[in-house]
Amino acid sequence: MAVTAKIAPSMLSSDFSNLASEAERMLNCGADWLHMDVMDRHFVPNLTIGAPVIESLRKHTKAYLDCHLMVTNPLDYVEPMGKAGASGFTFHVEVSKDNWQELVLRIKSKGMRPGVALKPGTPIEEVYPLVEGENPVEMVLVLTVEPGFGGQKFMPEMMDKVRTLRKKYPSLDIEVDGGLGPSTIGAAASAGANCIVAGSSVFGAAEPANVISLTRKSVNENRKSS
């Protein structure tokens, strides 16, 4: 199965006072997904949105809400996020080593697509059992910055993880998040990432549609040549 480019602007960089209109603006600019960062001020030091905000936004859009849960107890979030209308539920391998099988089953039972994320310091081998399990995750998110805050600098050494994943799992959705912009998207795409999360580089651009278009072009060109 061929993987396709999915460009997901990070709503953490949007104007939270106009979340619905910001979501519509990104979709009109060509976004495939909307990336939603959920932080609990425990797993990471920051605190952001939760299920109530997802539920509010869902009333205004049919878009795929790609939810990245930087939380210590992801099981506690499955039911509320499912009810709120989350499309994807990506949890961290660091907090789910003992219960990921139950977690994946619950995520799927709520109609969400399961994904697993790993921090920069976590070896890529730790996600292999989740991709190869009887009930596997459907996406791996490789963080290219330390999770918790937007606007950080891209860590190019994380592309080794992406290359390793792509070689091992040719049809897997591989997402990258952190410091992605015009100067770094090429590195991520050539390594094998097909799902690109971009925050400030999109929302801070004079022409967000151009950034999204260039990102998609980079992913597609690199997928063809790989």
PDB file of N, CA, C and O in Angstrom, residues 101-165:
ATOM      1  N   GLN A 101      -1.338  -2.709  24.401  1.00  0.00           N
ATOM      2  CA  GLN A 101      -2.289  -3.544  23.662  1.00  0.00           C
ATOM      3  C   GLN A 101      -3.732  -3.198  24.018  1.00  0.00           C
ATOM      4  O   GLN A 101      -4.595  -3.047  23.149  1.00  0.00           O
ATOM      5  N   GLU A 102      -3.990  -3.047  25.310  1.00  0.00           N
ATOM      6  CA  GLU A 102      -5.324  -2.621  25.751  1.00  0.00           C
ATOM      7  C   GLU A 102      -5.643  -1.225  25.231  1.00  0.00           C
ATOM      8  O   GLU A 102      -6.768  -0.939  24.795  1.00  0.00           O
ATOM      9  N   LEU A 103      -4.640  -0.362  25.272  1.00  0.00           N
ATOM     10  CA  LEU A 103      -4.815   1.016  24.828  1.00  0.00           C
ATOM     11  C   LEU A 103      -5.211   1.079  23.357  1.00  0.00           C
ATOM     12  O   LEU A 103      -6.174   1.778  22.984  1.00  0.00           O
ATOM     13  N   VAL A 104      -4.508   0.340  22.506  1.00  0.00           N
ATOM     14  CA  VAL A 104      -4.813   0.328  21.070  1.00  0.00           C
ATOM     15  C   VAL A 104      -6.224  -0.195  20.814  1.00  0.00           C
ATOM     16  O   VAL A 104      -6.978   0.371  20.012  1.00  0.00           O
ATOM     17  N   LEU A 105      -6.605  -1.266  21.509  1.00  0.00           N
ATOM     18  CA  LEU A 105      -7.944  -1.824  21.329  1.00  0.00           C
ATOM     19  C   LEU A 105      -9.017  -0.824  21.727  1.00  0.00           C
ATOM     20  O   LEU A 105     -10.037  -0.678  21.043  1.00  0.00           O
ATOM     21  N   ARG A 106      -8.793  -0.122  22.821  1.00  0.00           N
ATOM     22  CA  ARG A 106      -9.775   0.871  23.272  1.00  0.00           C
ATOM     23  C   ARG A 106      -9.873   2.036  22.302  1.00  0.00           C
ATOM     24  O   ARG A 106     -10.971   2.540  22.024  1.00  0.00           O
ATOM     25  N   ILE A 107      -8.729   2.475  21.797  1.00  0.00           N
ATOM     26  CA  ILE A 107      -8.723   3.584  20.831  1.00  0.00           C
ATOM     27  C   ILE A 107      -9.548   3.197  19.606  1.00  0.00           C
ATOM     28  O   ILE A 107     -10.395   3.963  19.136  1.00  0.00           O
ATOM     29  N   LYS A 108      -9.302   1.992  19.091  1.00  0.00           N
ATOM     30  CA  LYS A 108     -10.039   1.536  17.907  1.00  0.00           C
ATOM     31  C   LYS A 108     -11.526   1.373  18.202  1.00  0.00           C
ATOM     32  O   LYS A 108     -12.376   1.662  17.349  1.00  0.00           O
ATOM     33  N   SER A 109     -11.848   0.925  19.416  1.00  0.00           N
ATOM     34  CA  SER A 109     -13.255   0.713  19.767  1.00  0.00           C
ATOM     35  C   SER A 109     -14.035   2.015  19.807  1.00  0.00           C
ATOM     36  O   SER A 109     -15.262   2.024  19.666  1.00  0.00           O
ATOM     37  N   LYS A 110     -13.322   3.128  19.976  1.00  0.00           N
ATOM     38  CA  LYS A 110     -13.967   4.451  19.993  1.00  0.00           C
ATOM     39  C   LYS A 110     -13.933   5.121  18.624  1.00  0.00           C
ATOM     40  O   LYS A 110     -14.263   6.303  18.491  1.00  0.00           O
ATOM     41  N   GLY A 111     -13.506   4.355  17.618  1.00  0.00           N
ATOM     42  CA  GLY A 111     -13.528   4.877  16.254  1.00  0.00           C
ATOM     43  C   GLY A 111     -12.370   5.785  15.904  1.00  0.00           C
ATOM     44  O   GLY A 111     -12.438   6.511  14.903  1.00  0.00           O
ATOM     45  N   MET A 112     -11.309   5.733  16.706  1.00  0.00           N
ATOM     46  CA  MET A 112     -10.141   6.563  16.441  1.00  0.00           C
ATOM     47  C   MET A 112      -9.010   5.721  15.871  1.00  0.00           C
ATOM     48  O   MET A 112      -8.974   4.503  16.036  1.00  0.00           O
ATOM     49  N   ARG A 113      -8.095   6.374  15.206  1.00  0.00           N
ATOM     50  CA  ARG A 113      -6.943   5.699  14.597  1.00  0.00           C
ATOM     51  C   ARG A 113      -5.757   5.783  15.550  1.00  0.00           C
ATOM     52  O   ARG A 113      -5.319   6.877  15.899  1.00  0.00           O
ATOM     53  N   PRO A 114      -5.192   4.643  15.966  1.00  0.00           N
ATOM     54  CA  PRO A 114      -4.116   4.670  16.947  1.00  0.00           C
ATOM     55  C   PRO A 114      -2.747   4.959  16.333  1.00  0.00           C
ATOM     56  O   PRO A 114      -2.409   4.454  15.265  1.00  0.00           O
ATOM     57  N   GLY A 115      -1.986   5.775  17.045  1.00  0.00           N
ATOM     58  CA  GLY A 115      -0.612   6.046  16.663  1.00  0.00           C
ATOM     59  C   GLY A 115       0.255   6.058  17.901  1.00  0.00           C
ATOM     60  O   GLY A 115      -0.252   6.200  19.018  1.00  0.00           O
ATOM     61  N   VAL A 116       1.558   5.887  17.719  1.00  0.00           N
ATOM     62  CA  VAL A 116       2.475   5.937  18.847  1.00  0.00           C
ATOM     63  C   VAL A 116       3.557   6.966  18.553  1.00  0.00           C
ATOM     64  O   VAL A 116       4.029   7.087  17.421  1.00  0.00           O
ATOM     65  N   ALA A 117       3.922   7.727  19.583  1.00  0.00           N
ATOM     66  CA  ALA A 117       4.956   8.750  19.470  1.00  0.00           C
ATOM     67  C   ALA A 117       6.132   8.396  20.358  1.00  0.00           C
ATOM     68  O   ALA A 117       5.984   7.666  21.349  1.00  0.00           O
ATOM     69  N   LEU A 118       7.306   8.917  19.982  1.00  0.00           N
ATOM     70  CA  LEU A 118       8.462   8.727  20.849  1.00  0.00           C
ATOM     71  C   LEU A 118       9.281  10.003  20.920  1.00  0.00           C
ATOM     72  O   LEU A 118       9.398  10.741  19.945  1.00  0.00           O
ATOM     73  N   LYS A 119       9.812  10.255  22.117  1.00  0.00           N
ATOM     74  CA  LYS A 119      10.636  11.431  22.351  1.00  0.00           C
ATOM     75  C   LYS A 119      12.014  11.242  21.719  1.00  0.00           C
ATOM     76  O   LYS A 119      12.424  10.118  21.435  1.00  0.00           O
ATOM     77  N   PRO A 120      12.755  12.346  21.518  1.00  0.00           N
ATOM     78  CA  PRO A 120      14.070  12.238  20.883  1.00  0.00           C
ATOM     79  C   PRO A 120      15.030  11.257  21.557  1.00  0.00           C
ATOM     80  O   PRO A 120      15.810  10.581  20.877  1.00  0.00           O
ATOM     81  N   GLY A 121      14.951  11.126  22.864  1.00  0.00           N
ATOM     82  CA  GLY A 121      15.878  10.247  23.567  1.00  0.00           C
ATOM     83  C   GLY A 121      15.473   8.783  23.604  1.00  0.00           C
ATOM     84  O   GLY A 121      16.220   7.946  24.121  1.00  0.00           O
ATOM     85  N   THR A 122      14.319   8.465  23.060  1.00  0.00           N
ATOM     86  CA  THR A 122      13.814   7.083  23.093  1.00  0.00           C
ATOM     87  C   THR A 122      14.259   6.312  21.857  1.00  0.00           C
ATOM     88  O   THR A 122      14.037   6.770  20.733  1.00  0.00           O
ATOM     89  N   PRO A 123      14.879   5.144  22.033  1.00  0.00           N
ATOM     90  CA  PRO A 123      15.320   4.354  20.878  1.00  0.00           C
ATOM     91  C   PRO A 123      14.140   3.942  19.995  1.00  0.00           C
ATOM     92  O   PRO A 123      13.069   3.591  20.497  1.00  0.00           O
ATOM     93  N   ILE A 124      14.359   3.949  18.700  1.00  0.00           N
ATOM     94  CA  ILE A 124      13.291   3.623  17.763  1.00  0.00           C
ATOM     95  C   ILE A 124      12.807   2.185  17.933  1.00  0.00           C
ATOM     96  O   ILE A 124      11.631   1.876  17.670  1.00  0.00           O
ATOM     97  N   GLU A 125      13.674   1.310  18.413  1.00  0.00           N
ATOM     98  CA  GLU A 125      13.309  -0.100  18.583  1.00  0.00           C
ATOM     99  C   GLU A 125      12.123  -0.293  19.522  1.00  0.00           C
ATOM    100  O   GLU A 125      11.436  -1.314  19.455  1.00  0.00           O
ATOM    101  N   GLU A 126      11.879   0.693  20.386  1.00  0.00           N
ATOM    102  CA  GLU A 126      10.797   0.542  21.367  1.00  0.00           C
ATOM    103  C   GLU A 126       9.408   0.560  20.733  1.00  0.00           C
ATOM    104  O   GLU A 126       8.442   0.107  21.347  1.00  0.00           O
ATOM    105  N   VAL A 127       9.294   1.077  19.520  1.00  0.00           N
ATOM    106  CA  VAL A 127       7.968   1.095  18.886  1.00  0.00           C
ATOM    107  C   VAL A 127       7.723  -0.135  18.008  1.00  0.00           C
ATOM    108  O   VAL A 127       6.596  -0.367  17.583  1.00  0.00           O
ATOM    109  N   TYR A 128       8.744  -0.921  17.728  1.00  0.00           N
ATOM    110  CA  TYR A 128       8.575  -2.068  16.832  1.00  0.00           C
ATOM    111  C   TYR A 128       7.452  -3.016  17.275  1.00  0.00           C
ATOM    112  O   TYR A 128       6.628  -3.424  16.444  1.00  0.00           O
ATOM    113  N   PRO A 129       7.395  -3.383  18.563  1.00  0.00           N
ATOM    114  CA  PRO A 129       6.314  -4.301  18.969  1.00  0.00           C
ATOM    115  C   PRO A 129       4.923  -3.728  18.718  1.00  0.00           C
ATOM    116  O   PRO A 129       3.980  -4.485  18.443  1.00  0.00           O
ATOM    117  N   LEU A 130       4.790  -2.401  18.779  1.00  0.00           N
ATOM    118  CA  LEU A 130       3.482  -1.775  18.593  1.00  0.00           C
ATOM    119  C   LEU A 130       3.074  -1.760  17.125  1.00  0.00           C
ATOM    120  O   LEU A 130       1.883  -1.779  16.801  1.00  0.00           O
ATOM    121  N   VAL A 131       4.061  -1.700  16.232  1.00  0.00           N
ATOM    122  CA  VAL A 131       3.775  -1.723  14.798  1.00  0.00           C
ATOM    123  C   VAL A 131       3.517  -3.154  14.330  1.00  0.00           C
ATOM    124  O   VAL A 131       2.734  -3.390  13.405  1.00  0.00           O
ATOM    125  N   GLU A 132       4.154  -4.105  14.983  1.00  0.00           N
ATOM    126  CA  GLU A 132       4.088  -5.494  14.543  1.00  0.00           C
ATOM    127  C   GLU A 132       3.102  -6.344  15.345  1.00  0.00           C
ATOM    128  O   GLU A 132       2.950  -7.534  15.076  1.00  0.00           O
ATOM    129  N   GLY A 133       2.428  -5.761  16.316  1.00  0.00           N
ATOM    130  CA  GLY A 133       1.522  -6.509  17.171  1.00  0.00           C
ATOM    131  C   GLY A 133       0.281  -7.000  16.447  1.00  0.00           C
ATOM    132  O   GLY A 133      -0.009  -6.612  15.315  1.00  0.00           O
ATOM    133  N   GLU A 134      -0.463  -7.848  17.137  1.00  0.00           N
ATOM    134  CA  GLU A 134      -1.699  -8.387  16.564  1.00  0.00           C
ATOM    135  C   GLU A 134      -2.692  -7.274  16.274  1.00  0.00           C
ATOM    136  O   GLU A 134      -3.425  -7.302  15.288  1.00  0.00           O
ATOM    137  N   ASN A 135      -2.738  -6.287  17.161  1.00  0.00           N
ATOM    138  CA  ASN A 135      -3.539  -5.076  16.936  1.00  0.00           C
ATOM    139  C   ASN A 135      -2.573  -3.897  16.878  1.00  0.00           C
ATOM    140  O   ASN A 135      -2.326  -3.223  17.872  1.00  0.00           O
ATOM    141  N   PRO A 136      -2.022  -3.634  15.702  1.00  0.00           N
ATOM    142  CA  PRO A 136      -0.953  -2.653  15.607  1.00  0.00           C
ATOM    143  C   PRO A 136      -1.430  -1.204  15.588  1.00  0.00           C
ATOM    144  O   PRO A 136      -2.578  -0.915  15.253  1.00  0.00           O
ATOM    145  N   VAL A 137      -0.517  -0.309  15.941  1.00  0.00           N
ATOM    146  CA  VAL A 137      -0.756   1.113  15.706  1.00  0.00           C
ATOM    147  C   VAL A 137      -0.677   1.335  14.199  1.00  0.00           C
ATOM    148  O   VAL A 137      -0.113   0.521  13.463  1.00  0.00           O
ATOM    149  N   GLU A 138      -1.231   2.444  13.749  1.00  0.00           N
ATOM    150  CA  GLU A 138      -1.283   2.708  12.315  1.00  0.00           C
ATOM    151  C   GLU A 138      -0.394   3.871  11.897  1.00  0.00           C
ATOM    152  O   GLU A 138      -0.343   4.229  10.716  1.00  0.00           O
ATOM    153  N   MET A 139       0.291   4.461  12.876  1.00  0.00           N
ATOM    154  CA  MET A 139       1.196   5.570  12.574  1.00  0.00           C
ATOM    155  C   MET A 139       2.249   5.662  13.674  1.00  0.00           C
ATOM    156  O   MET A 139       1.969   5.357  14.837  1.00  0.00           O
ATOM    157  N   VAL A 140       3.448   6.070  13.296  1.00  0.00           N
ATOM    158  CA  VAL A 140       4.490   6.379  14.275  1.00  0.00           C
ATOM    159  C   VAL A 140       4.867   7.848  14.115  1.00  0.00           C
ATOM    160  O   VAL A 140       5.142   8.303  12.993  1.00  0.00           O
ATOM    161  N   LEU A 141       4.853   8.568  15.223  1.00  0.00           N
ATOM    162  CA  LEU A 141       5.234   9.976  15.247  1.00  0.00           C
ATOM    163  C   LEU A 141       6.628  10.097  15.853  1.00  0.00           C
ATOM    164  O   LEU A 141       6.841   9.781  17.029  1.00  0.00           O
ATOM    165  N   VAL A 142       7.565  10.537  15.028  1.00  0.00           N
ATOM    166  CA  VAL A 142       8.935  10.770  15.473  1.00  0.00           C
ATOM    167  C   VAL A 142       9.078  12.250  15.810  1.00  0.00           C
ATOM    168  O   VAL A 142       8.972  13.109  14.926  1.00  0.00           O
ATOM    169  N   LEU A 143       9.293  12.540  17.079  1.00  0.00           N
ATOM    170  CA  LEU A 143       9.453  13.935  17.491  1.00  0.00           C
ATOM    171  C   LEU A 143      10.866  14.404  17.187  1.00  0.00           C
ATOM    172  O   LEU A 143      11.848  13.752  17.547  1.00  0.00           O
ATOM    173  N   THR A 144      10.948  15.536  16.525  1.00  0.00           N
ATOM    174  CA  THR A 144      12.231  16.099  16.145  1.00  0.00           C
ATOM    175  C   THR A 144      12.618  17.276  17.038  1.00  0.00           C
ATOM    176  O   THR A 144      13.540  18.032  16.736  1.00  0.00           O
ATOM    177  N   VAL A 145      11.888  17.415  18.144  1.00  0.00           N
ATOM    178  CA  VAL A 145      12.211  18.352  19.228  1.00  0.00           C
ATOM    179  C   VAL A 145      11.752  17.684  20.521  1.00  0.00           C
ATOM    180  O   VAL A 145      11.019  16.699  20.497  1.00  0.00           O
ATOM    181  N   GLU A 146      12.156  18.224  21.646  1.00  0.00           N
ATOM    182  CA  GLU A 146      11.623  17.743  22.917  1.00  0.00           C
ATOM    183  C   GLU A 146      10.165  18.176  23.020  1.00  0.00           C
ATOM    184  O   GLU A 146       9.852  19.343  22.750  1.00  0.00           O
ATOM    185  N   PRO A 147       9.250  17.284  23.398  1.00  0.00           N
ATOM    186  CA  PRO A 147       7.829  17.646  23.423  1.00  0.00           C
ATOM    187  C   PRO A 147       7.510  18.643  24.524  1.00  0.00           C
ATOM    188  O   PRO A 147       8.159  18.671  25.566  1.00  0.00           O
ATOM    189  N   GLY A 148       6.515  19.471  24.264  1.00  0.00           N
ATOM    190  CA  GLY A 148       6.012  20.366  25.296  1.00  0.00           C
ATOM    191  C   GLY A 148       5.839  21.801  24.875  1.00  0.00           C
ATOM    192  O   GLY A 148       4.975  22.503  25.396  1.00  0.00           O
ATOM    193  N   PHE A 149       6.633  22.250  23.921  1.00  0.00           N
ATOM    194  CA  PHE A 149       6.554  23.649  23.495  1.00  0.00           C
ATOM    195  C   PHE A 149       6.752  23.742  21.987  1.00  0.00           C
ATOM    196  O   PHE A 149       7.508  22.967  21.403  1.00  0.00           O
ATOM    197  N   GLY A 150       6.077  24.710  21.370  1.00  0.00           N
ATOM    198  CA  GLY A 150       6.254  24.956  19.947  1.00  0.00           C
ATOM    199  C   GLY A 150       7.467  25.846  19.704  1.00  0.00           C
ATOM    200  O   GLY A 150       8.053  26.411  20.626  1.00  0.00           O
ATOM    201  N   GLY A 151       7.849  25.966  18.422  1.00  0.00           N
ATOM    202  CA  GLY A 151       8.890  26.897  18.041  1.00  0.00           C
ATOM    203  C   GLY A 151      10.319  26.456  18.310  1.00  0.00           C
ATOM    204  O   GLY A 151      11.240  27.271  18.260  1.00  0.00           O
ATOM    205  N   GLN A 152      10.533  25.169  18.584  1.00  0.00           N
ATOM    206  CA  GLN A 152      11.887  24.696  18.854  1.00  0.00           C
ATOM    207  C   GLN A 152      12.644  24.381  17.562  1.00  0.00           C
ATOM    208  O   GLN A 152      12.063  24.259  16.497  1.00  0.00           O
ATOM    209  N   LYS A 153      13.965  24.233  17.705  1.00  0.00           N
ATOM    210  CA  LYS A 153      14.824  23.969  16.560  1.00  0.00           C
ATOM    211  C   LYS A 153      14.817  22.485  16.199  1.00  0.00           C
ATOM    212  O   LYS A 153      14.933  21.621  17.054  1.00  0.00           O
ATOM    213  N   PHE A 154      14.710  22.219  14.923  1.00  0.00           N
ATOM    214  CA  PHE A 154      14.701  20.879  14.348  1.00  0.00           C
ATOM    215  C   PHE A 154      15.987  20.130  14.704  1.00  0.00           C
ATOM    216  O   PHE A 154      17.084  20.687  14.651  1.00  0.00           O
ATOM    217  N   MET A 155      15.849  18.850  15.070  1.00  0.00           N
ATOM    218  CA  MET A 155      16.991  18.006  15.407  1.00  0.00           C
ATOM    219  C   MET A 155      17.227  17.034  14.250  1.00  0.00           C
ATOM    220  O   MET A 155      16.580  15.975  14.162  1.00  0.00           O
ATOM    221  N   PRO A 156      18.161  17.337  13.347  1.00  0.00           N
ATOM    222  CA  PRO A 156      18.333  16.509  12.144  1.00  0.00           C
ATOM    223  C   PRO A 156      18.741  15.071  12.438  1.00  0.00           C
ATOM    224  O   PRO A 156      18.474  14.164  11.639  1.00  0.00           O
ATOM    225  N   GLU A 157      19.378  14.844  13.589  1.00  0.00           N
ATOM    226  CA  GLU A 157      19.806  13.482  13.909  1.00  0.00           C
ATOM    227  C   GLU A 157      18.629  12.527  14.096  1.00  0.00           C
ATOM    228  O   GLU A 157      18.796  11.302  14.039  1.00  0.00           O
ATOM    229  N   MET A 158      17.428  13.072  14.311  1.00  0.00           N
ATOM    230  CA  MET A 158      16.241  12.223  14.447  1.00  0.00           C
ATOM    231  C   MET A 158      15.836  11.584  13.124  1.00  0.00           C
ATOM    232  O   MET A 158      15.035  10.651  13.098  1.00  0.00           O
ATOM    233  N   MET A 159      16.386  12.079  12.022  1.00  0.00           N
ATOM    234  CA  MET A 159      16.033  11.512  10.723  1.00  0.00           C
ATOM    235  C   MET A 159      16.547  10.088  10.558  1.00  0.00           C
ATOM    236  O   MET A 159      16.041   9.326   9.727  1.00  0.00           O
ATOM    237  N   ASP A 160      17.548   9.707  11.348  1.00  0.00           N
ATOM    238  CA  ASP A 160      17.996   8.303  11.315  1.00  0.00           C
ATOM    239  C   ASP A 160      16.866   7.369  11.743  1.00  0.00           C
ATOM    240  O   ASP A 160      16.714   6.270  11.208  1.00  0.00           O
ATOM    241  N   LYS A 161      16.064   7.811  12.715  1.00  0.00           N
ATOM    242  CA  LYS A 161      14.913   7.012  13.154  1.00  0.00           C
ATOM    243  C   LYS A 161      13.905   6.862  12.020  1.00  0.00           C
ATOM    244  O   LYS A 161      13.348   5.783  11.794  1.00  0.00           O
ATOM    245  N   VAL A 162      13.670   7.963  11.324  1.00  0.00           N
ATOM    246  CA  VAL A 162      12.706   7.936  10.223  1.00  0.00           C
ATOM    247  C   VAL A 162      13.183   7.002   9.119  1.00  0.00           C
ATOM    248  O   VAL A 162      12.415   6.180   8.598  1.00  0.00           O
ATOM    249  N   ARG A 163      14.453   7.093   8.771  1.00  0.00           N
ATOM    250  CA  ARG A 163      15.006   6.219   7.735  1.00  0.00           C
ATOM    251  C   ARG A 163      14.889   4.744   8.117  1.00  0.00           C
ATOM    252  O   ARG A 163      14.522   3.901   7.298  1.00  0.00           O
ATOM    253  N   THR A 164      15.193   4.463   9.372  1.00  0.00           N
ATOM    254  CA  THR A 164      15.110   3.089   9.861  1.00  0.00           C
ATOM    255  C   THR A 164      13.676   2.565   9.780  1.00  0.00           C
ATOM    256  O   THR A 164      13.424   1.438   9.333  1.00  0.00           O
ATOM    257  N   LEU A 165      12.726   3.392  10.204  1.00  0.00           N
ATOM    258  CA  LEU A 165      11.313   3.008  10.157  1.00  0.00           C
ATOM    259  C   LEU A 165      10.845   2.766   8.728  1.00  0.00           C
ATOM    260  O   LEU A 165      10.160   1.781   8.439  1.00  0.00           O
TER     261      LEU A 165
END
